Coordinates of C-alpha atoms and ligand atoms in Angstrom, one line a residue:
X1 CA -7.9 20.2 7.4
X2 CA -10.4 18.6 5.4
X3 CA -10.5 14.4 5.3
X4 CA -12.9 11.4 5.1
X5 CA -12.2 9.0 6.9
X6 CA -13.8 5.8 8.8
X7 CA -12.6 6.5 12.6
X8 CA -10.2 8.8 13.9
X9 CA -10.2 6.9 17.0
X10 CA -8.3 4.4 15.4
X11 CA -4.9 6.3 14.9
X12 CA -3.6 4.7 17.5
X13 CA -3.3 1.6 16.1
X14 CA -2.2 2.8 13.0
X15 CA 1.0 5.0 13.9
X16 CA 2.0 1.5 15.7
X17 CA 1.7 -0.3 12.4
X18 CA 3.3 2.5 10.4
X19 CA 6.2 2.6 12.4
X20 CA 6.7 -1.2 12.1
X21 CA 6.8 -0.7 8.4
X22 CA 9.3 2.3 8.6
X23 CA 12.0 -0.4 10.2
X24 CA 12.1 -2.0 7.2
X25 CA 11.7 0.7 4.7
X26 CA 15.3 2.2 5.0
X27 CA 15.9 3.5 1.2
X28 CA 12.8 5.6 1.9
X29 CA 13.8 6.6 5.2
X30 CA 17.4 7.5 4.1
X31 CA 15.4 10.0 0.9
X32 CA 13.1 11.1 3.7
X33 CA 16.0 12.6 5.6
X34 CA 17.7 13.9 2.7
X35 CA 13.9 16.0 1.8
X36 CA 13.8 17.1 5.1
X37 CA 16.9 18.7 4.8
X38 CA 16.8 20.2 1.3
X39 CA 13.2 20.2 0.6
X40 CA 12.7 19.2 -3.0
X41 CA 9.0 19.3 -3.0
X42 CA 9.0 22.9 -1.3
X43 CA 5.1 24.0 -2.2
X44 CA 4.6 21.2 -4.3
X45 CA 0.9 20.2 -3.7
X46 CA 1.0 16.4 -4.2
X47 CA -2.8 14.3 -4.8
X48 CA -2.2 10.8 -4.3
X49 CA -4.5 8.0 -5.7
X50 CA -2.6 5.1 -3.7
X51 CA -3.8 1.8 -1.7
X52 CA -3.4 3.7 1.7
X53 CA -1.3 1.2 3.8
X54 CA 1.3 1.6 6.4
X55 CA 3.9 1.6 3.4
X56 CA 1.8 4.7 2.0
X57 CA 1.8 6.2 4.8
X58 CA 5.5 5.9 4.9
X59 CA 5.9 7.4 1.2
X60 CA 3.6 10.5 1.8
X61 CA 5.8 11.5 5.0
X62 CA 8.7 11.5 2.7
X63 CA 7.0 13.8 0.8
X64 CA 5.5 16.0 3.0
X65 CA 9.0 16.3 5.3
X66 CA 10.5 17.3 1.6
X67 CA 8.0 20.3 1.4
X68 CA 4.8 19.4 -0.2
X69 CA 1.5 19.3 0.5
X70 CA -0.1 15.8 0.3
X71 CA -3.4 14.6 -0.1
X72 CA -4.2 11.1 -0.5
X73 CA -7.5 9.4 -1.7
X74 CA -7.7 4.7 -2.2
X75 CA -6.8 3.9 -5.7
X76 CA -8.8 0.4 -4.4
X77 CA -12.6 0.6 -2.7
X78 CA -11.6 -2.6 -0.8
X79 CA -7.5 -1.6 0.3
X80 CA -7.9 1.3 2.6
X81 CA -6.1 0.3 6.1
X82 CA -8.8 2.4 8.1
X83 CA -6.5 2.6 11.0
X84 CA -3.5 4.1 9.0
X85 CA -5.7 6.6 7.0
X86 CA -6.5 8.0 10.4
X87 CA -2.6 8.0 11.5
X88 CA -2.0 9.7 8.6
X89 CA -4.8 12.2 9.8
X90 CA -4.1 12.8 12.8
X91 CA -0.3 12.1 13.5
X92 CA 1.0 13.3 10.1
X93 CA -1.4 16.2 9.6
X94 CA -2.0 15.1 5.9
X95 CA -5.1 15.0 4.6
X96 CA -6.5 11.7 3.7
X97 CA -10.5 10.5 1.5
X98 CA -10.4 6.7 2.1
X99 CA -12.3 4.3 3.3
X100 CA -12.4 0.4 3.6
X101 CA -15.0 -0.9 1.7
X102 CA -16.4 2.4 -0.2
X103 CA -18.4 2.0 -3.1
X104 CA -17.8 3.4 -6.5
X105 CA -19.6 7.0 -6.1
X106 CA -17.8 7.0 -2.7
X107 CA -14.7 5.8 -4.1
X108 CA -14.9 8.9 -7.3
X109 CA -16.1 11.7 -4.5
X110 CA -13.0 10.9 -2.7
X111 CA -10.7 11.0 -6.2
X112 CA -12.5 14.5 -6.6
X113 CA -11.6 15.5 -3.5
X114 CA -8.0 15.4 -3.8
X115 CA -8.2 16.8 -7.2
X116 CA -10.3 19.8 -5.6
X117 CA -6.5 20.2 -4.1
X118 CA -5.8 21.3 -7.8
X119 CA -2.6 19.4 -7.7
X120 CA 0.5 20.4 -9.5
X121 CA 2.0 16.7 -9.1
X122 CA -0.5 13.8 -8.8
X123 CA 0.9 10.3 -7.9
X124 CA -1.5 6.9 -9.1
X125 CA -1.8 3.6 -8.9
X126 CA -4.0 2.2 -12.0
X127 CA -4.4 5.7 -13.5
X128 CA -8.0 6.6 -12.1
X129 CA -6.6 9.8 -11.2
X130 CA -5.1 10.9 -14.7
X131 CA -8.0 9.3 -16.4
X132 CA -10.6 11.3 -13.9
X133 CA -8.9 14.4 -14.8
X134 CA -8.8 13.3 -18.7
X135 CA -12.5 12.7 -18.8
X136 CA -13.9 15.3 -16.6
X137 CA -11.1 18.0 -15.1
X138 CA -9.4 18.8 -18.2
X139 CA -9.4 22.1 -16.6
X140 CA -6.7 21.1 -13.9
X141 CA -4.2 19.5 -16.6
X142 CA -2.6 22.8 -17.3
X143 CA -1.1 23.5 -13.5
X144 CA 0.1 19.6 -13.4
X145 CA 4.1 19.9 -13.8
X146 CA 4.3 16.1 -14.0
X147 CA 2.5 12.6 -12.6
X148 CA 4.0 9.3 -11.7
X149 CA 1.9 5.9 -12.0
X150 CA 2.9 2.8 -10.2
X151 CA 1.3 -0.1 -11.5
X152 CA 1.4 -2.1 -15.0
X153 CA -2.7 -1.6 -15.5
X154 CA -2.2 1.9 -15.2
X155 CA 1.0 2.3 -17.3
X156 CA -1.0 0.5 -20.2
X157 CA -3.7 3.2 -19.6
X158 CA -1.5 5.7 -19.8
X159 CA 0.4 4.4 -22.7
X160 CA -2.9 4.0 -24.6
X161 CA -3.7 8.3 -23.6
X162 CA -0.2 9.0 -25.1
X163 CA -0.8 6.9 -28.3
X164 CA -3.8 8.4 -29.1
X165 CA -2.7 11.9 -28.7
X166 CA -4.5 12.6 -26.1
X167 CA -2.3 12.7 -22.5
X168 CA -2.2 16.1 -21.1
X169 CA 1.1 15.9 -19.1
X170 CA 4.0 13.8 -18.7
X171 CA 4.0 10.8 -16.9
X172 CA 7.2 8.8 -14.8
X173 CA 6.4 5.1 -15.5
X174 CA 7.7 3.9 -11.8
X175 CA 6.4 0.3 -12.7
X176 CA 8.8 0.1 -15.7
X177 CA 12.2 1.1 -13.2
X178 CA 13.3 -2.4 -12.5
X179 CA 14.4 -2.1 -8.8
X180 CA 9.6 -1.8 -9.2
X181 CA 8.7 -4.4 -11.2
X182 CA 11.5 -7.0 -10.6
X183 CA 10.6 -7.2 -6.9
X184 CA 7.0 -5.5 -6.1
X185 CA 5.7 -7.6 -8.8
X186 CA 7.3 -10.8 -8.6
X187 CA 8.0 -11.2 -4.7
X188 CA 5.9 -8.4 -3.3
X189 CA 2.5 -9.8 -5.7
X190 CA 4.3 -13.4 -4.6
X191 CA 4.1 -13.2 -0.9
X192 CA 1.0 -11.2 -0.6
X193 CA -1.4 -12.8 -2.8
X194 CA -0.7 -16.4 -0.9
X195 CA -1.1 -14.7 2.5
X196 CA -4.2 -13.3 1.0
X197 CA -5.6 -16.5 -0.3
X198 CA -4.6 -17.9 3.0
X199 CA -5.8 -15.5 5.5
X200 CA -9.4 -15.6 3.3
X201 CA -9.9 -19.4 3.4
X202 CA -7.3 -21.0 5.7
X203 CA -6.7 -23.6 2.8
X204 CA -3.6 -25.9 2.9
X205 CA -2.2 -25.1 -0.1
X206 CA -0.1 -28.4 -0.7
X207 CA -1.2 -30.7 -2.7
X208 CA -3.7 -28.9 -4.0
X209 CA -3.9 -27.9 -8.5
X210 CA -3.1 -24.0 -8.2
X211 CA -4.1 -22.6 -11.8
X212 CA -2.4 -19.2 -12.7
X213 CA -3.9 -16.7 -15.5
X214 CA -1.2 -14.9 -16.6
X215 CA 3.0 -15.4 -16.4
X216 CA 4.2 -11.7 -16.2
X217 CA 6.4 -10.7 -13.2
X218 CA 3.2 -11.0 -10.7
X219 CA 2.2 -14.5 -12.1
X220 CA 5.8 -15.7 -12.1
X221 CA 6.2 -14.4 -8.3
X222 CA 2.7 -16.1 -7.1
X223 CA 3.2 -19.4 -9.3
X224 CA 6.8 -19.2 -7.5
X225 CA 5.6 -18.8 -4.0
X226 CA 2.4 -21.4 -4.7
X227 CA 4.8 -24.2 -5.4
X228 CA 7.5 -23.4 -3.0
X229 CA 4.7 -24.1 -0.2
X230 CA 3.3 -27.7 -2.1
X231 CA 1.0 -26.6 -4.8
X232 CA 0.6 -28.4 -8.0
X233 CA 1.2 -24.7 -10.2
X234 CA -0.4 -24.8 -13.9
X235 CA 0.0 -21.8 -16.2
X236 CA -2.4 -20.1 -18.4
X237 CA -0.8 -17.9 -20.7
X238 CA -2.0 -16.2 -24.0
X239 CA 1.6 -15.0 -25.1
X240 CA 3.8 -18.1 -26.9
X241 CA 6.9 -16.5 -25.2
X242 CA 5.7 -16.4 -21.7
X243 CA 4.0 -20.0 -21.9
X244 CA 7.6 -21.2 -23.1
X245 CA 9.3 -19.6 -20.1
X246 CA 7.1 -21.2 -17.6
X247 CA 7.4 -24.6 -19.3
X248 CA 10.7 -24.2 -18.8
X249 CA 10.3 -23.2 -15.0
X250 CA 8.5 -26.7 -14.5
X251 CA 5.4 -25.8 -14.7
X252 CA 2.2 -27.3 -16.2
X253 CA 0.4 -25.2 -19.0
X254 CA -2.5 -25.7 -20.8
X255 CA -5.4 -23.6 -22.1
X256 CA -8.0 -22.4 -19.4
X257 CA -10.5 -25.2 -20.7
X258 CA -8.8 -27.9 -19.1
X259 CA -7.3 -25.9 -16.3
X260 CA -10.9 -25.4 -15.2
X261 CA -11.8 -29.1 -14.8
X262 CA -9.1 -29.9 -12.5
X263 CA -8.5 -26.4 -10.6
X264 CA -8.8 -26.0 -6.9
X265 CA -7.6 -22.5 -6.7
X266 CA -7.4 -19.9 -9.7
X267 CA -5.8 -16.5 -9.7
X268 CA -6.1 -14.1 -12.3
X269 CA -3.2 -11.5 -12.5
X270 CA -3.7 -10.5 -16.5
X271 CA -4.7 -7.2 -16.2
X272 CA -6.6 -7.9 -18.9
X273 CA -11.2 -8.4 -18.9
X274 CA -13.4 -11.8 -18.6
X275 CA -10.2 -14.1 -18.2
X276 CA -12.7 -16.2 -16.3
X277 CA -15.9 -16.5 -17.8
X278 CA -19.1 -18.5 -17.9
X279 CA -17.5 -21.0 -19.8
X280 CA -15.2 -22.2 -17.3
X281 CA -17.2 -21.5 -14.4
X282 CA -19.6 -24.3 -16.1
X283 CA -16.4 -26.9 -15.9
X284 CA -15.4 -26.1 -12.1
X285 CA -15.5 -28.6 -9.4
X286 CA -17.4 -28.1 -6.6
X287 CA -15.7 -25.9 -3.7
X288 CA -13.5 -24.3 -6.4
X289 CA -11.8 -21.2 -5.2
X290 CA -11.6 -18.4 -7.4
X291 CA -10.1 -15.1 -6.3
X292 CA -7.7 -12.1 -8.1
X293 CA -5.0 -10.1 -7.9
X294 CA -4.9 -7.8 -11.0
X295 CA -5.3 -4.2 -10.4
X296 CA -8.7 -4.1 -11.4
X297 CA -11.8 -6.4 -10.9
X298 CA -12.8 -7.0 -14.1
X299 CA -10.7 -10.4 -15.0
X300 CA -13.4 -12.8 -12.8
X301 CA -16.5 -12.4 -15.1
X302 CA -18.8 -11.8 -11.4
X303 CA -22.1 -10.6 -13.5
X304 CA -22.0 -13.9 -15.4
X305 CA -21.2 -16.0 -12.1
X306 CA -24.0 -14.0 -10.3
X307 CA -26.1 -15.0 -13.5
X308 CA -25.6 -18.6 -12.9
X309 CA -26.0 -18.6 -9.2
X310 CA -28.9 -19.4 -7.6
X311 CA -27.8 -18.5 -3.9
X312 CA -25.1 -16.4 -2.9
X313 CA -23.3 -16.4 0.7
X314 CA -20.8 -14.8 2.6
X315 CA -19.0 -17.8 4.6
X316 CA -16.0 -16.0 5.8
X317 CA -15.0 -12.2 5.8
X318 CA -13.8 -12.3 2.3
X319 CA -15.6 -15.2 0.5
X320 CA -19.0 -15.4 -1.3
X321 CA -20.1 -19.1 -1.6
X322 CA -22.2 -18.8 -5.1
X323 CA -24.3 -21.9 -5.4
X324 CA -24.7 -23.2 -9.1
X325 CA -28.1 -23.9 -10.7
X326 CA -26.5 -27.8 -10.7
X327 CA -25.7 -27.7 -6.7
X328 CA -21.9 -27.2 -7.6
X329 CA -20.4 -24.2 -5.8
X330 CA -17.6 -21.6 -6.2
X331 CA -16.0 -19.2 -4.2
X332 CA -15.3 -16.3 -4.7
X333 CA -12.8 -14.2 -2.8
X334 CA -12.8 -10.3 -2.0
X335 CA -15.4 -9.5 -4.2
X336 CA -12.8 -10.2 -7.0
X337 CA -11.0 -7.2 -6.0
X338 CA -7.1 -7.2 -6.0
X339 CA -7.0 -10.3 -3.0
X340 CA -3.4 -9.6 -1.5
X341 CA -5.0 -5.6 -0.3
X342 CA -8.7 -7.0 0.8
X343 CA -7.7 -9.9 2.9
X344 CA -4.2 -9.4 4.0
X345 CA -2.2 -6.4 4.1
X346 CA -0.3 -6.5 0.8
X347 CA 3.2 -6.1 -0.2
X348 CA 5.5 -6.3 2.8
X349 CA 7.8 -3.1 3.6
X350 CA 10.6 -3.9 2.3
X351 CA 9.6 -4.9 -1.4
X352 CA 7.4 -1.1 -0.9
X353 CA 10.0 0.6 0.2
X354 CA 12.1 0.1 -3.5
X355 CA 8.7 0.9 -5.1
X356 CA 8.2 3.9 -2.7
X357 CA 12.0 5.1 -3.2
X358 CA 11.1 5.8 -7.0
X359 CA 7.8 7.3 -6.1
X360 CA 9.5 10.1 -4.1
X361 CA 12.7 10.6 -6.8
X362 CA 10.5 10.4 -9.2
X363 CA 8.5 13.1 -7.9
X364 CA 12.0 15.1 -7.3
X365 CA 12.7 14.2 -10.6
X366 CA 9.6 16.1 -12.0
X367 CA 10.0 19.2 -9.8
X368 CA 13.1 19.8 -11.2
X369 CA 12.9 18.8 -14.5
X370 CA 9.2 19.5 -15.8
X371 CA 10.4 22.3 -17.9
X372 CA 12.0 19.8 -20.2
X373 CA 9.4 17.0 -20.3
X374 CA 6.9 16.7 -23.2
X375 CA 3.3 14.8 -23.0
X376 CA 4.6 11.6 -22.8
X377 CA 5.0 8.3 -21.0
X378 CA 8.7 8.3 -19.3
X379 CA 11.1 5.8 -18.0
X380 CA 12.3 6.4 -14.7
X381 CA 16.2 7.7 -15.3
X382 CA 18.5 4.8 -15.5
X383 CA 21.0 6.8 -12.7
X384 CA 17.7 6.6 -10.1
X385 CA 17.1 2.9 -10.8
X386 CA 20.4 1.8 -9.8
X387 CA 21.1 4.4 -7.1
X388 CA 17.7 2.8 -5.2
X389 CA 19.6 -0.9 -6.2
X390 CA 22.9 0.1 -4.5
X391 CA 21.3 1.8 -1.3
X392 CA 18.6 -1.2 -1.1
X393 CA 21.8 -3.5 -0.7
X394 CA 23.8 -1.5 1.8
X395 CA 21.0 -1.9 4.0
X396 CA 21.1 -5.3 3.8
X397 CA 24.7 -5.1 4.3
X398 CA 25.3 -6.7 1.3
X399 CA 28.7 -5.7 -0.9
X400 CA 29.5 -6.2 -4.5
X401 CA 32.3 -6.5 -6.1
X402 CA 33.4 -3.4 -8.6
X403 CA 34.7 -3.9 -12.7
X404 CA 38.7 -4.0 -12.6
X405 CA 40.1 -1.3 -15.2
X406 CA 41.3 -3.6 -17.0
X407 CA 37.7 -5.3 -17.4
X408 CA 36.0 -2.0 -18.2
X409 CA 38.1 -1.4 -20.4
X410 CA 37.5 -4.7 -22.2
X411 CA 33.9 -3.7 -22.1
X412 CA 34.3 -0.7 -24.1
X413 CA 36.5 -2.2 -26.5
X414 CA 36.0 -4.3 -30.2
X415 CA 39.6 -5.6 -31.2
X416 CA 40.3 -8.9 -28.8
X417 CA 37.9 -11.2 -30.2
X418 CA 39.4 -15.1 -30.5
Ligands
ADE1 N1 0.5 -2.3 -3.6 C1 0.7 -3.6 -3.2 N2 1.0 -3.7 -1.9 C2 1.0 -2.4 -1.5 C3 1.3 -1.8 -0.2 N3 1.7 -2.6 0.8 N4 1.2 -0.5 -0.1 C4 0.8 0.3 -1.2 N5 0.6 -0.2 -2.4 C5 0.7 -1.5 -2.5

């Protein structure tokens, strides 16, 4: 079995961690029995561009106990849980390329490597994958039945292949199924990235100006948990809709201008380039914090910071102290790489384990149904979405009441009005 990993010495560790995960993963776990059973994914080979966590691990069990073959490379240089890659290794059998802290040619040789696999299903997070095959294994795209992409960054990628006429096979959107996006990204992004911002800088986070680019579902859930624990929360926004709503949620917002004069901590979740630039890093006060948690790390403008540094240090595991030209300094977290993976250990279990159930159906979904699926961008089927709600609140033991004939009925009907 071929793999690359950091040490396989530390597996040990890692199945303990996995297994902690499982426990709270039960949606997943209840699929995972079902595929070991009927076996879905029967000689399915499955490459997997994924942040390789204990969650992950949990996910590519599922699929190999359902019949595939799995291979899983980081869809992050700086997420890679080093001790559950070699778990994965060793007590799973399944072959993992990932390692913390791999640079970019590292980070490609790996993606190669589990395209090498030639994969007939390929599972990403941000769309390096599909856009690796797209730009240089075009050759691969005819055996692919089907892909499935779990972020937004990589769904707008995707969407932008399909607009252009250009996406080779048909994609499951698992961001856009809401039992994804209304919990991953709003308490899963919530949770993680203040536990990442804490674990970097042990900051106390009340009372201090907390300035959040960006209101979608990952900037609502951080600007949520931010102020929850003290945090004066302002909002940066581009869209008129999305600055409204968070006005309306009781927050501050103003343009990034004057955000940057009285920040103490900013996070970027965008998704979009340069969100912080020069421009505001000229305005910052000293000690500012600056740190990310969009998919990729291009929102902190870091050439232009590095430009206007004269001295850069590394403080703490995941800060760089860059010292201004004007003695002012700002630091910057992870390397401005998604901050919730490189310092703590992102989403929790549970949140994964709704993203992870529509991972594995959709996969299910594509080995069954690839015959009738064009080149496009799909929705995960409505039926899957709710069936992952319904089971994710009988394990919390949680009931809900059912529509009374009469009231369906009324549903379906125009007459009765006033
Ligand atoms: N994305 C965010 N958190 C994650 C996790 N815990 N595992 C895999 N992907 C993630």
């Amino acid at each position: 079995m071929k793999y690359d990993i950091k040490d396989l010495r530390l597996a040990k560790k890692g199945k303990l961690r996995i297994e902690w995960a499982s426990e709270y993963m039960i949606v997943l776990r209840l699929i995972r029995e079902r595929f070991r059973r009927t076996k879905p994914l029967k000689d399915l080979r499955i490459s997997c561009c994924l942040h390789v966590t204990t969650e992950t691990a949990n996910l590519a069990l599922a699929l190999k106990e359902g019949g595939a073959e799995v291979f899983v490379c980081a869809s992050n240089p700086l997420s890679t849980q080093d001790d559950v890659a070699a778990s994965i290794v060793k007590d799973m059998g399944i072959s993992v390329f990932a390692i913390k802290g791999e640079g970019s040619k590292v980070y490609y040789r790996h993606i190669n490597s589990v395209l090498d696999q030639r994969p007939r299903i390929t599972m990403d997070d941000g769309a390096d994958l599909v856009s690796t095959i797209h730009k240089t294994r075009t050759d691969l795209a005819a055996g692919i039945l089907g892909g499935t992409e779990e972020t937004t960054t990589g769904v707008i990628r995707l969407k932008s292949l399909q607009k252009k006429g250009l996406l080779r096979y048909p994609i499951i959107a698992v961001n856009d199924a809401n039992t994804k996006h209304m919990f991953d990204n709003r308490y899963g992004t919530g949770q993680s990235t203040v536990d990442g911002i804490i674990r970097a800088t042990n900051r106390l986070l009340a009372g201090s100006n907390f300035i959040v680019c960006g209101y979608g579902w990952c900037g609502r859930g951080v600007a949520m948990r931010a102020a929850g624990m003290g945090a004066n929360v302002t909002i940066v926004e581009v869209d008129p809709l999305k600055a409204l709503e968070a006005v309306m949620d009781g927050y501050s917002v103003m343009p990034l201008k004057n955000a940057s004069r009285i920040g103490d901590i900013f996070v970027t979740l965008t998704g979009d380039i340069h969100v912080l630039r020069g421009e505001h890093f000229g305005m910052m006060k000293d000690g500012a914090i600056i740190c990310n948690s969009g998919h990729f790390d291009v929102e902190i403008d870091i050439p232009a910071l590095k430009a206007m540094s004269g001295k850069v240090r590394r403080v703490r595991e995941f800060v760089d102290e860059h010292s201004l030209k004007d003695g002012r300094r700002i630091n910057l977290l992870g390397e401005g790489r998604l901050i919730n993976l490189a310092s703590a250990e992102g989403h929790p279990a549970s949140v994964m384990d709704m993203s992870f159930a529509n991972q594995a159906l959709a996969c299910e979904y594509i080995a069954k149904n690839h015959d009738k699926l064009g080149k496009r961008v799909y929705s995960v089927p409505e039926e899957i979405d709710k069936n992952i709600a319904r089971l994710k609140l009988e394990s919390l033991g949680i009931k809900i009441d059912k529509l009374t004939k009469e009231q369906a009925s009324y549903l379906e009907s125009w007459e009765l009005g006033t």
